[in-house]
Amino acid sequence: MATRLGLSLPQMRQYSLGKDVPDVARAAEEIGYDSLWVFERALFPEPATQGLYGMDGVPWPDQYRNVADPLVTLTLAAAATERAELGSSVLVAPLHVPFQLAKALASLDAASGGRVIAGFGTGWSLDEYAASGVRPIEERGAVLDEIIEVCRAVWGPDPVVLDGALTKIASAVVGPKPARPIPVMLAASNDRAFRRLVDHADGWLPAGMSAEQVAAQWRRLREVAEERGRTRPIRTVLRVNTTHQAKPYEGAGRLPFQGDADQIVADLVEFARIGLDEILVDLQGSARDAQELKDVAAEVWEKARAAGV
């Protein structure tokens, strides 16, 4: 069975949000992509308090200077498509008020006919938390736990009753409800996060490091699931961030998914052997405009299917 393929939506500053998001979404669905995805970058600190991903001395990519809101982007895509799922990989959940986030996702799912995937992560940026975090960054794990609890309650039957640290609902009717149970997927890379995922989420959102690293994490996650008695399957969607070049990079130390469409597909073949359900291909960063993004997306799709991905 072929691996499902998803495509990133255009959120960066080289794109026209109102025009290009619906255009790319429609084109991706026509090409055959199974899902459409957004990510979240709330701001670009200048000067930065910390390096990229919290690593000292690693600069933030210039393309992060202008990243459109993920839920607005998904809404534009929802109105332009009929079949493709609509996911976030990832939405930095603790930057959002839990109740409002739950209601927005429910409304989007109802509007799209049941196509939303709620992909959450805790984030890492001190500057983003200073601007928008509902609690200090040190409490992000606890906030994510409550967000998942609030979502399950708001999306479930009325009356909604909840007594959380951030969210108090004595008894209320909350609508609209999602068209179907919205899957919650989490970014996770250590045992503590794996335990949260196994106990409270529907799926896993790994990021493309090396194929060996992803495979090792997937083995460990399944071990944690067995240890904790989980029998429900864990859905998996791997994100791969590409840099599309006219010619592939050469030499030792080449990072995966850096090169032309043939090289990207060669890497997709390797990662598909891990046995994950779906691979999200983010092509937007190095595309000059929406037309190039659509052209490369079509080329990658065709070559990936020809290669058996």
Coordinates of C-alpha atoms in Angstrom, one line a residue:
M1 CA 0.0 0.0 0.0
A2 CA 1.4 3.4 -1.0
T3 CA 2.4 5.9 1.7
R4 CA 0.0 8.8 2.0
L5 CA 1.5 12.1 1.0
G6 CA 0.7 15.5 2.4
L7 CA 1.9 19.0 1.2
S8 CA 2.6 22.2 3.1
L9 CA 0.5 25.2 2.3
P10 CA 2.2 28.5 1.4
Q11 CA 2.5 30.7 4.6
M12 CA 5.7 32.6 4.0
R13 CA 6.2 36.2 2.7
Q14 CA 6.9 35.3 -0.9
Y15 CA 3.3 34.2 -1.2
S16 CA 0.0 36.2 -1.5
L17 CA -2.0 34.7 1.3
G18 CA -5.5 35.3 0.0
K19 CA -4.7 34.2 -3.6
D20 CA -2.0 31.6 -3.2
V21 CA -3.3 29.4 -0.4
P22 CA -6.6 28.5 -2.1
D23 CA -4.7 28.1 -5.4
V24 CA -2.1 25.8 -4.0
A25 CA -4.7 23.9 -2.0
R26 CA -6.8 23.2 -5.0
A27 CA -3.9 22.2 -7.1
A28 CA -2.5 19.8 -4.5
E29 CA -5.9 18.1 -4.2
E30 CA -6.1 17.7 -7.9
I31 CA -2.5 16.3 -8.1
G32 CA -3.5 13.7 -5.5
Y33 CA -2.1 14.8 -2.2
D34 CA -4.0 13.3 0.7
S35 CA -3.6 16.2 3.1
L36 CA -2.6 19.9 3.5
W37 CA -0.6 21.2 6.4
V38 CA 0.4 24.4 8.2
F39 CA 3.0 25.2 10.9
E40 CA 3.2 28.0 13.4
R41 CA 5.9 30.6 13.9
A42 CA 4.3 33.5 15.9
L43 CA 7.1 36.1 15.5
F44 CA 10.7 36.7 14.5
P45 CA 12.7 38.2 17.4
E46 CA 15.3 40.7 16.4
P47 CA 17.7 40.4 18.1
A48 CA 16.8 36.8 19.0
T49 CA 17.0 35.8 22.7
Q50 CA 18.1 32.3 21.7
G51 CA 19.1 30.4 18.6
L52 CA 16.8 28.3 16.4
Y53 CA 15.2 25.4 18.4
G54 CA 17.0 26.9 21.5
M55 CA 20.4 26.0 20.2
D56 CA 23.1 28.7 20.9
G57 CA 24.4 30.5 17.9
V58 CA 22.0 28.9 15.3
P59 CA 20.3 31.8 13.4
W60 CA 16.6 31.8 12.7
P61 CA 15.8 31.3 9.0
D62 CA 15.0 34.6 7.3
Q63 CA 11.8 33.0 5.9
Y64 CA 10.4 33.0 9.5
R65 CA 10.1 36.8 9.4
N66 CA 6.6 36.4 7.9
V67 CA 4.6 33.3 8.6
A68 CA 0.8 33.5 8.2
D69 CA -1.5 32.4 11.1
P70 CA -2.0 28.6 10.8
L71 CA -5.8 28.5 11.5
V72 CA -6.5 31.4 9.0
T73 CA -4.4 29.5 6.4
L74 CA -6.3 26.2 7.0
T75 CA -9.6 28.1 6.7
L76 CA -8.7 29.4 3.3
A77 CA -7.6 25.9 2.2
A78 CA -10.8 24.4 3.6
A79 CA -13.0 26.7 1.5
A80 CA -11.1 25.8 -1.7
T81 CA -11.0 22.0 -1.3
E82 CA -13.4 19.0 -0.8
R83 CA -11.3 15.9 0.0
A84 CA -7.9 16.6 1.5
E85 CA -7.4 16.5 5.3
L86 CA -6.3 19.8 6.9
G87 CA -3.6 19.5 9.6
S88 CA -1.1 21.4 11.7
S89 CA 2.4 20.2 12.1
V90 CA 2.7 21.7 14.5
L91 CA 0.5 24.3 16.2
V92 CA 2.3 25.6 19.3
A93 CA -0.7 24.9 21.5
P94 CA 0.3 26.7 24.7
L95 CA 0.4 30.0 22.8
H96 CA -3.4 29.8 22.5
V97 CA -6.2 30.1 25.1
P98 CA -7.4 26.5 25.5
F99 CA -11.2 27.1 25.1
Q100 CA -10.9 29.4 22.1
L101 CA -8.5 27.0 20.4
A102 CA -10.9 24.1 20.9
K103 CA -13.9 26.0 19.6
A104 CA -11.9 27.3 16.5
L105 CA -10.9 23.8 15.6
A106 CA -14.4 22.4 16.1
S107 CA -15.8 25.2 13.9
L108 CA -13.2 24.5 11.2
D109 CA -13.9 20.7 11.3
A110 CA -17.7 21.4 11.0
A111 CA -17.1 23.8 8.1
S112 CA -14.8 21.4 6.2
G113 CA -17.0 18.3 6.7
G114 CA -14.7 16.5 9.1
R115 CA -11.2 17.0 7.7
V116 CA -9.2 18.6 10.6
I117 CA -6.2 17.0 12.2
A118 CA -5.1 18.8 15.4
G119 CA -1.4 18.6 15.5
F120 CA 0.1 20.1 18.7
G121 CA 3.5 20.8 20.1
T122 CA 4.9 22.7 23.0
G123 CA 7.3 24.9 21.1
W124 CA 10.7 26.2 22.3
S125 CA 10.9 30.0 21.7
L126 CA 11.2 32.2 24.8
D127 CA 10.2 35.2 22.7
E128 CA 7.0 33.6 21.5
Y129 CA 6.0 32.6 25.0
A130 CA 6.8 36.1 26.3
A131 CA 4.4 37.5 23.6
S132 CA 1.6 35.0 23.6
G133 CA 2.0 32.1 26.1
V134 CA -0.9 31.6 28.4
R135 CA 1.6 30.5 31.1
P136 CA 5.4 30.7 31.4
I137 CA 7.3 28.4 29.1
E138 CA 8.4 26.2 32.1
E139 CA 4.7 25.1 32.4
R140 CA 4.2 24.3 28.8
G141 CA 3.7 20.6 29.3
A142 CA 1.0 21.1 31.9
V143 CA -0.7 23.6 29.6
L144 CA -0.6 21.2 26.7
D145 CA -2.2 18.5 28.9
E146 CA -5.1 20.9 29.8
I147 CA -5.5 21.9 26.2
I148 CA -6.1 18.3 25.2
E149 CA -8.5 17.9 28.0
V150 CA -10.4 21.1 27.1
C151 CA -10.6 20.0 23.4
R152 CA -12.0 16.6 24.3
A153 CA -14.6 18.2 26.5
V154 CA -15.6 21.0 24.1
W155 CA -15.8 18.6 21.2
G156 CA -17.8 16.1 23.2
P157 CA -21.5 16.0 24.3
D158 CA -23.2 18.8 26.1
P159 CA -23.4 20.0 28.8
V160 CA -19.7 20.7 28.9
V161 CA -18.3 20.7 32.4
L162 CA -14.6 21.2 33.2
D163 CA -12.6 22.4 36.2
G164 CA -9.0 23.0 35.0
A165 CA -6.2 25.3 36.1
L166 CA -6.8 27.6 33.2
T167 CA -10.3 26.7 32.1
K168 CA -13.5 26.7 34.2
I169 CA -16.8 25.6 32.6
A170 CA -19.5 25.1 35.2
S171 CA -22.0 23.7 32.7
A172 CA -22.5 24.9 29.2
V173 CA -23.7 24.1 25.7
V174 CA -20.8 24.6 23.3
G175 CA -21.2 24.5 19.5
P176 CA -20.7 23.8 16.8
K177 CA -19.4 20.3 17.4
P178 CA -16.9 18.8 15.0
A179 CA -18.3 16.7 12.2
R180 CA -16.4 13.7 13.6
P181 CA -13.9 13.1 16.4
I182 CA -10.9 15.3 15.6
P183 CA -7.7 13.3 15.8
V184 CA -5.1 14.8 18.2
M185 CA -1.5 14.3 17.1
L186 CA 1.6 15.3 19.1
A187 CA 5.2 16.1 18.3
A188 CA 7.2 13.9 20.7
S189 CA 10.9 12.8 20.9
N190 CA 11.5 11.6 24.4
D191 CA 9.9 9.2 26.9
R192 CA 8.0 11.8 28.8
A193 CA 6.4 13.1 25.6
F194 CA 5.8 9.6 24.4
R195 CA 3.9 8.8 27.6
R196 CA 1.7 11.8 27.1
L197 CA 1.0 10.8 23.5
V198 CA 0.3 7.2 24.3
D199 CA -2.1 8.1 27.1
H200 CA -3.9 11.1 25.6
A201 CA -3.4 11.4 21.8
D202 CA -4.3 9.6 18.6
G203 CA -1.0 10.0 16.7
W204 CA 2.6 11.0 16.4
L205 CA 4.2 13.9 14.4
P206 CA 7.9 13.1 14.0
A207 CA 10.3 15.4 12.1
G208 CA 12.7 14.2 9.4
M209 CA 16.1 13.8 10.9
S210 CA 17.9 10.7 9.6
A211 CA 15.9 7.7 8.7
E212 CA 17.7 5.8 11.4
Q213 CA 16.7 8.3 14.1
V214 CA 13.1 8.3 13.0
A215 CA 13.0 4.5 12.9
A216 CA 14.6 4.3 16.4
Q217 CA 12.1 6.8 17.8
W218 CA 9.2 4.9 16.3
R219 CA 10.4 1.6 17.8
R220 CA 10.7 3.3 21.2
L221 CA 7.2 4.9 21.0
R222 CA 5.7 1.4 20.3
E223 CA 7.6 0.0 23.3
V224 CA 6.1 2.8 25.5
A225 CA 2.7 2.0 24.1
E226 CA 3.1 -1.7 24.9
E227 CA 4.4 -0.9 28.4
R228 CA 1.3 1.3 29.1
G229 CA -1.2 -1.2 27.7
R230 CA -2.3 0.8 24.7
T231 CA -3.9 -1.3 22.0
R232 CA -5.3 1.4 19.8
P233 CA -3.1 2.1 16.7
I234 CA -1.0 5.2 16.7
R235 CA -1.3 7.2 13.5
T236 CA 2.0 8.6 12.2
V237 CA 2.7 11.6 9.9
L238 CA 6.3 12.4 9.3
R239 CA 7.2 16.0 8.4
V240 CA 10.2 16.5 6.0
N241 CA 11.5 20.0 5.3
T242 CA 13.0 20.2 1.9
T243 CA 15.4 22.6 0.1
H244 CA 14.7 22.2 -3.6
Q245 CA 17.8 22.8 -5.8
A246 CA 18.3 22.4 -9.5
K247 CA 21.1 20.0 -8.8
P248 CA 21.4 17.7 -5.7
Y249 CA 24.0 18.5 -3.1
E250 CA 27.1 16.4 -3.4
G251 CA 29.6 15.0 -0.9
A252 CA 29.5 13.5 2.5
G253 CA 27.3 14.9 5.2
R254 CA 24.4 15.8 2.9
L255 CA 21.2 16.3 4.8
P256 CA 18.1 14.4 3.7
F257 CA 15.6 16.1 1.4
Q258 CA 18.1 18.7 0.1
G259 CA 18.4 18.6 -3.7
D260 CA 16.3 18.3 -6.8
A261 CA 13.1 16.4 -7.1
D262 CA 14.9 13.1 -7.9
Q263 CA 17.0 13.4 -4.7
I264 CA 13.9 14.3 -2.6
V265 CA 12.1 11.3 -3.9
A266 CA 15.1 9.0 -3.3
D267 CA 15.0 10.2 0.3
L268 CA 11.2 9.6 0.4
V269 CA 11.8 6.0 -0.7
E270 CA 14.3 5.5 2.2
F271 CA 12.0 7.0 4.8
A272 CA 8.9 5.2 3.5
R273 CA 10.6 1.9 4.4
I274 CA 10.1 2.8 8.1
G275 CA 6.5 2.0 7.7
L276 CA 4.9 5.3 8.8
D277 CA 1.4 6.1 7.6
E278 CA 2.0 9.4 5.9
I279 CA 4.8 11.8 4.9
L280 CA 4.2 15.5 4.8
V281 CA 6.5 17.2 2.3
D282 CA 7.2 20.9 3.0
L283 CA 8.3 22.5 -0.2
Q284 CA 7.3 26.1 0.4
G285 CA 10.5 27.4 1.9
S286 CA 12.7 27.3 -1.2
A287 CA 10.0 27.9 -3.8
R288 CA 10.1 31.4 -5.3
D289 CA 6.3 31.7 -5.8
A290 CA 3.1 29.7 -5.9
Q291 CA 3.6 28.5 -9.4
E292 CA 7.0 27.0 -8.6
L293 CA 5.6 25.4 -5.5
K294 CA 2.8 23.8 -7.6
D295 CA 5.2 22.6 -10.3
V296 CA 7.7 21.0 -7.8
A297 CA 4.8 19.5 -5.9
A298 CA 3.5 17.8 -9.0
E299 CA 7.0 16.6 -10.0
V300 CA 7.6 15.1 -6.5
W301 CA 4.2 13.4 -6.5
E302 CA 4.6 11.8 -9.9
K303 CA 8.1 10.6 -9.2
A304 CA 7.3 9.4 -5.7
R305 CA 4.4 7.3 -7.0
A306 CA 6.5 6.0 -9.9
A307 CA 9.1 4.9 -7.3
G308 CA 6.5 3.1 -5.2
V309 CA 6.2 5.5 -2.3

